[in-house]
PDB file of C-alpha atoms in Angstrom:
ATOM      1  CA  GLN B 239       0.171   0.131  -0.141  1.00 77.00           C
ATOM      2  CA  VAL B 240       1.313   3.385  -1.023  1.00 87.00           C
ATOM      3  CA  GLN B 241       1.028   6.507   1.328  1.00 92.00           C
ATOM      4  CA  VAL B 242       0.556  10.131  -0.243  1.00 94.00           C
ATOM      5  CA  ALA B 243       1.116  13.207   1.510  1.00 95.00           C
ATOM      6  CA  GLU B 244       0.393  16.770   0.072  1.00 97.00           C
ATOM      7  CA  SER B 245       2.157  20.072   0.595  1.00 97.00           C
ATOM      8  CA  GLY B 246       2.408  23.540  -0.642  1.00 97.00           C
ATOM      9  CA  GLY B 247      -1.070  24.963   0.242  1.00 96.00           C
ATOM     10  CA  GLY B 248      -1.624  28.191   1.259  1.00 97.00           C
ATOM     11  CA  LEU B 249      -3.240  31.718   0.803  1.00 98.00           C
ATOM     12  CA  VAL B 250      -2.818  33.491  -2.268  1.00 98.00           C
ATOM     13  CA  GLN B 251      -4.412  36.639  -3.983  1.00 98.00           C
ATOM     14  CA  ALA B 252      -6.523  36.124  -6.803  1.00 98.00           C
ATOM     15  CA  GLY B 253      -4.199  35.920  -9.978  1.00 98.00           C
ATOM     16  CA  GLY B 254      -1.418  34.496  -8.089  1.00 98.00           C
ATOM     17  CA  SER B 255       0.198  30.963  -8.139  1.00 98.00           C
ATOM     18  CA  LEU B 256       1.083  27.876  -5.767  1.00 98.00           C
ATOM     19  CA  ARG B 257       2.601  24.654  -6.442  1.00 98.00           C
ATOM     20  CA  LEU B 258       1.445  21.894  -4.622  1.00 98.00           C
ATOM     21  CA  SER B 259       3.682  18.357  -4.289  1.00 98.00           C
ATOM     22  CA  CYS B 260       2.773  15.127  -3.242  1.00 97.00           C
ATOM     23  CA  THR B 261       5.148  12.443  -2.413  1.00 95.00           C
ATOM     24  CA  ALA B 262       4.404   8.930  -2.145  1.00 92.00           C
ATOM     25  CA  SER B 263       6.225   6.168  -0.040  1.00 90.00           C
ATOM     26  CA  GLY B 264       5.616   2.648   0.557  1.00 84.00           C
ATOM     27  CA  ARG B 265       5.419   1.274  -2.697  1.00 76.00           C
ATOM     28  CA  THR B 266       6.927   1.773  -6.102  1.00 76.00           C
ATOM     29  CA  PHE B 267       5.845   5.122  -7.621  1.00 77.00           C
ATOM     30  CA  SER B 268       6.303   4.858 -11.137  1.00 80.00           C
ATOM     31  CA  GLY B 269       3.856   2.483 -12.954  1.00 86.00           C
ATOM     32  CA  TYR B 270       0.860   3.948 -11.262  1.00 91.00           C
ATOM     33  CA  PRO B 271      -1.126   6.907 -12.529  1.00 94.00           C
ATOM     34  CA  MET B 272      -1.461   9.891 -10.062  1.00 95.00           C
ATOM     35  CA  GLY B 273      -4.446  12.457  -9.727  1.00 97.00           C
ATOM     36  CA  TRP B 274      -5.491  15.647  -8.185  1.00 98.00           C
ATOM     37  CA  PHE B 275      -8.758  16.275  -6.757  1.00 98.00           C
ATOM     38  CA  ARG B 276     -10.195  18.930  -4.692  1.00 98.00           C
ATOM     39  CA  GLN B 277     -13.344  19.886  -2.284  1.00 98.00           C
ATOM     40  CA  ALA B 278     -14.703  22.955  -1.544  1.00 97.00           C
ATOM     41  CA  PRO B 279     -16.872  23.698   1.269  1.00 93.00           C
ATOM     42  CA  GLY B 280     -20.455  22.406   0.999  1.00 95.00           C
ATOM     43  CA  LYS B 281     -19.559  20.681  -2.271  1.00 97.00           C
ATOM     44  CA  GLU B 282     -18.500  17.065  -3.497  1.00 97.00           C
ATOM     45  CA  ARG B 283     -14.715  16.378  -4.049  1.00 97.00           C
ATOM     46  CA  GLU B 284     -13.757  16.536  -7.944  1.00 98.00           C
ATOM     47  CA  PHE B 285     -11.141  15.890 -10.139  1.00 98.00           C
ATOM     48  CA  VAL B 286      -9.024  18.521 -10.910  1.00 98.00           C
ATOM     49  CA  ALA B 287      -6.050  16.740 -12.916  1.00 98.00           C
ATOM     50  CA  GLY B 288      -4.503  13.509 -13.861  1.00 97.00           C
ATOM     51  CA  ILE B 289      -1.289  12.004 -15.145  1.00 96.00           C
ATOM     52  CA  ASN B 290      -0.200   8.488 -16.319  1.00 93.00           C
ATOM     53  CA  TRP B 291       2.824   6.733 -14.888  1.00 86.00           C
ATOM     54  CA  THR B 292       5.271   7.718 -17.858  1.00 81.00           C
ATOM     55  CA  GLY B 293       4.339  11.282 -17.573  1.00 71.00           C
ATOM     56  CA  PRO B 294       3.428  12.510 -20.995  1.00 81.00           C
ATOM     57  CA  THR B 295      -0.351  11.942 -20.928  1.00 94.00           C
ATOM     58  CA  THR B 296      -2.312  14.339 -18.714  1.00 96.00           C
ATOM     59  CA  VAL B 297      -6.207  15.132 -18.270  1.00 97.00           C
ATOM     60  CA  TYR B 298      -7.799  18.333 -16.784  1.00 98.00           C
ATOM     61  CA  ALA B 299     -11.119  19.547 -15.554  1.00 98.00           C
ATOM     62  CA  ASP B 300     -12.375  22.011 -17.870  1.00 98.00           C
ATOM     63  CA  SER B 301     -12.587  24.486 -14.992  1.00 98.00           C
ATOM     64  CA  VAL B 302      -8.537  24.485 -14.499  1.00 98.00           C
ATOM     65  CA  LYS B 303      -7.261  23.849 -18.257  1.00 98.00           C
ATOM     66  CA  GLY B 304      -4.944  26.300 -19.329  1.00 98.00           C
ATOM     67  CA  ARG B 305      -4.301  27.494 -15.586  1.00 98.00           C
ATOM     68  CA  PHE B 306      -3.170  24.101 -13.764  1.00 98.00           C
ATOM     69  CA  THR B 307      -0.243  21.868 -15.108  1.00 98.00           C
ATOM     70  CA  ILE B 308       0.015  18.531 -13.623  1.00 97.00           C
ATOM     71  CA  SER B 309       3.660  16.789 -13.748  1.00 95.00           C
ATOM     72  CA  ARG B 310       5.758  14.125 -11.972  1.00 94.00           C
ATOM     73  CA  ASP B 311       9.225  13.052 -11.006  1.00 93.00           C
ATOM     74  CA  ASN B 312       9.409   9.176 -10.895  1.00 91.00           C
ATOM     75  CA  ALA B 313      12.962   9.602  -9.205  1.00 91.00           C
ATOM     76  CA  LYS B 314      11.586  11.675  -6.436  1.00 93.00           C
ATOM     77  CA  ASN B 315       8.454   9.874  -6.200  1.00 93.00           C
ATOM     78  CA  THR B 316       6.700  13.186  -6.459  1.00 95.00           C
ATOM     79  CA  VAL B 317       3.837  14.564  -8.186  1.00 96.00           C
ATOM     80  CA  TYR B 318       3.233  18.370  -8.775  1.00 97.00           C
ATOM     81  CA  LEU B 319       0.233  20.587  -9.520  1.00 98.00           C
ATOM     82  CA  GLN B 320       1.491  24.038 -10.660  1.00 98.00           C
ATOM     83  CA  MET B 321      -1.616  26.348 -10.309  1.00 98.00           C
ATOM     84  CA  ASN B 322      -1.606  29.671 -12.118  1.00 98.00           C
ATOM     85  CA  SER B 323      -4.104  32.566 -12.473  1.00 98.00           C
ATOM     86  CA  LEU B 324      -5.978  31.217  -9.443  1.00 98.00           C
ATOM     87  CA  LYS B 325      -9.366  32.531  -8.811  1.00 98.00           C
ATOM     88  CA  PRO B 326     -11.537  32.620  -5.464  1.00 97.00           C
ATOM     89  CA  GLU B 327     -13.606  29.787  -6.869  1.00 97.00           C
ATOM     90  CA  ASP B 328     -10.485  27.620  -6.789  1.00 98.00           C
ATOM     91  CA  THR B 329     -10.428  27.570  -3.185  1.00 98.00           C
ATOM     92  CA  ALA B 330     -10.661  24.044  -1.669  1.00 98.00           C
ATOM     93  CA  VAL B 331      -8.706  21.349   0.093  1.00 98.00           C
ATOM     94  CA  TYR B 332      -6.634  19.730  -2.318  1.00 98.00           C
ATOM     95  CA  TYR B 333      -6.014  16.022  -2.149  1.00 98.00           C
ATOM     96  CA  CYS B 334      -3.674  13.805  -4.139  1.00 97.00           C
ATOM     97  CA  ALA B 335      -4.143  10.222  -5.025  1.00 96.00           C
ATOM     98  CA  SER B 336      -2.456   7.205  -6.315  1.00 95.00           C
ATOM     99  CA  GLY B 337      -3.789   4.842  -8.953  1.00 93.00           C
ATOM    100  CA  ARG B 338      -5.321   1.601  -7.520  1.00 92.00           C
ATOM    101  CA  TRP B 339      -3.712  -0.514 -10.102  1.00 90.00           C
ATOM    102  CA  ARG B 340      -1.164  -0.223 -12.686  1.00 90.00           C
ATOM    103  CA  TYR B 341      -3.333   1.489 -15.338  1.00 87.00           C
ATOM    104  CA  ALA B 342      -1.726   2.162 -18.661  1.00 86.00           C
ATOM    105  CA  SER B 343      -3.787   5.115 -19.292  1.00 90.00           C
ATOM    106  CA  VAL B 344      -4.344   8.447 -17.321  1.00 93.00           C
ATOM    107  CA  ARG B 345      -7.388   8.103 -14.905  1.00 94.00           C
ATOM    108  CA  TYR B 346      -9.888  10.648 -13.585  1.00 95.00           C
ATOM    109  CA  ARG B 347     -12.483   8.874 -11.751  1.00 96.00           C
ATOM    110  CA  GLU B 348     -12.310   8.590  -7.777  1.00 96.00           C
ATOM    111  CA  ALA B 349     -12.773   4.838  -8.047  1.00 96.00           C
ATOM    112  CA  ASP B 350      -9.525   4.107  -9.851  1.00 95.00           C
ATOM    113  CA  PHE B 351      -7.499   5.762  -6.829  1.00 95.00           C
ATOM    114  CA  GLY B 352      -6.876   3.638  -3.889  1.00 92.00           C
ATOM    115  CA  SER B 353      -4.506   5.872  -1.923  1.00 92.00           C
ATOM    116  CA  TRP B 354      -5.493   9.271  -0.673  1.00 95.00           C
ATOM    117  CA  GLY B 355      -3.633  11.938   1.202  1.00 95.00           C
ATOM    118  CA  GLN B 356      -4.904  13.970   3.929  1.00 96.00           C
ATOM    119  CA  GLY B 357      -5.127  17.458   1.834  1.00 97.00           C
ATOM    120  CA  THR B 358      -3.957  20.497   1.944  1.00 98.00           C
ATOM    121  CA  GLN B 359      -5.814  23.932   2.187  1.00 98.00           C
ATOM    122  CA  VAL B 360      -5.564  26.323  -1.034  1.00 98.00           C
ATOM    123  CA  THR B 361      -7.443  29.524  -0.209  1.00 98.00           C
ATOM    124  CA  VAL B 362      -7.646  32.348  -2.918  1.00 98.00           C
ATOM    125  CA  SER B 363      -8.706  35.767  -1.779  1.00 97.00           C
ATOM    126  CA  SER B 364     -10.455  38.328  -4.161  1.00 94.00           C
TER     127      SER B 364
END
């Protein structure tokens, strides 16, 4: 079983940037897709971005496309979420998740992810 832990959240003004990191341990990192999800107050958790295990294939929610970039460094067991042009509606707890299986393709459904972090708060002020 893999453990994942997020870091890098914080308070930022609208239009600013943050980079979230997620480090995995306890199991080989490469070979598994990774994803970022978020949950805003009073709302259900939603998909943000996903990346396959080799890195070149990514997928984004429409709400963040063109502003967020997911990437991974398999040598460091780390996946990143670079968030630019942040908006108040991006305020949420952001979760990192590791694929449940060694899927070849990028994943975006919660059911395809088996290990979740505790989350990191991102707050964007207007």
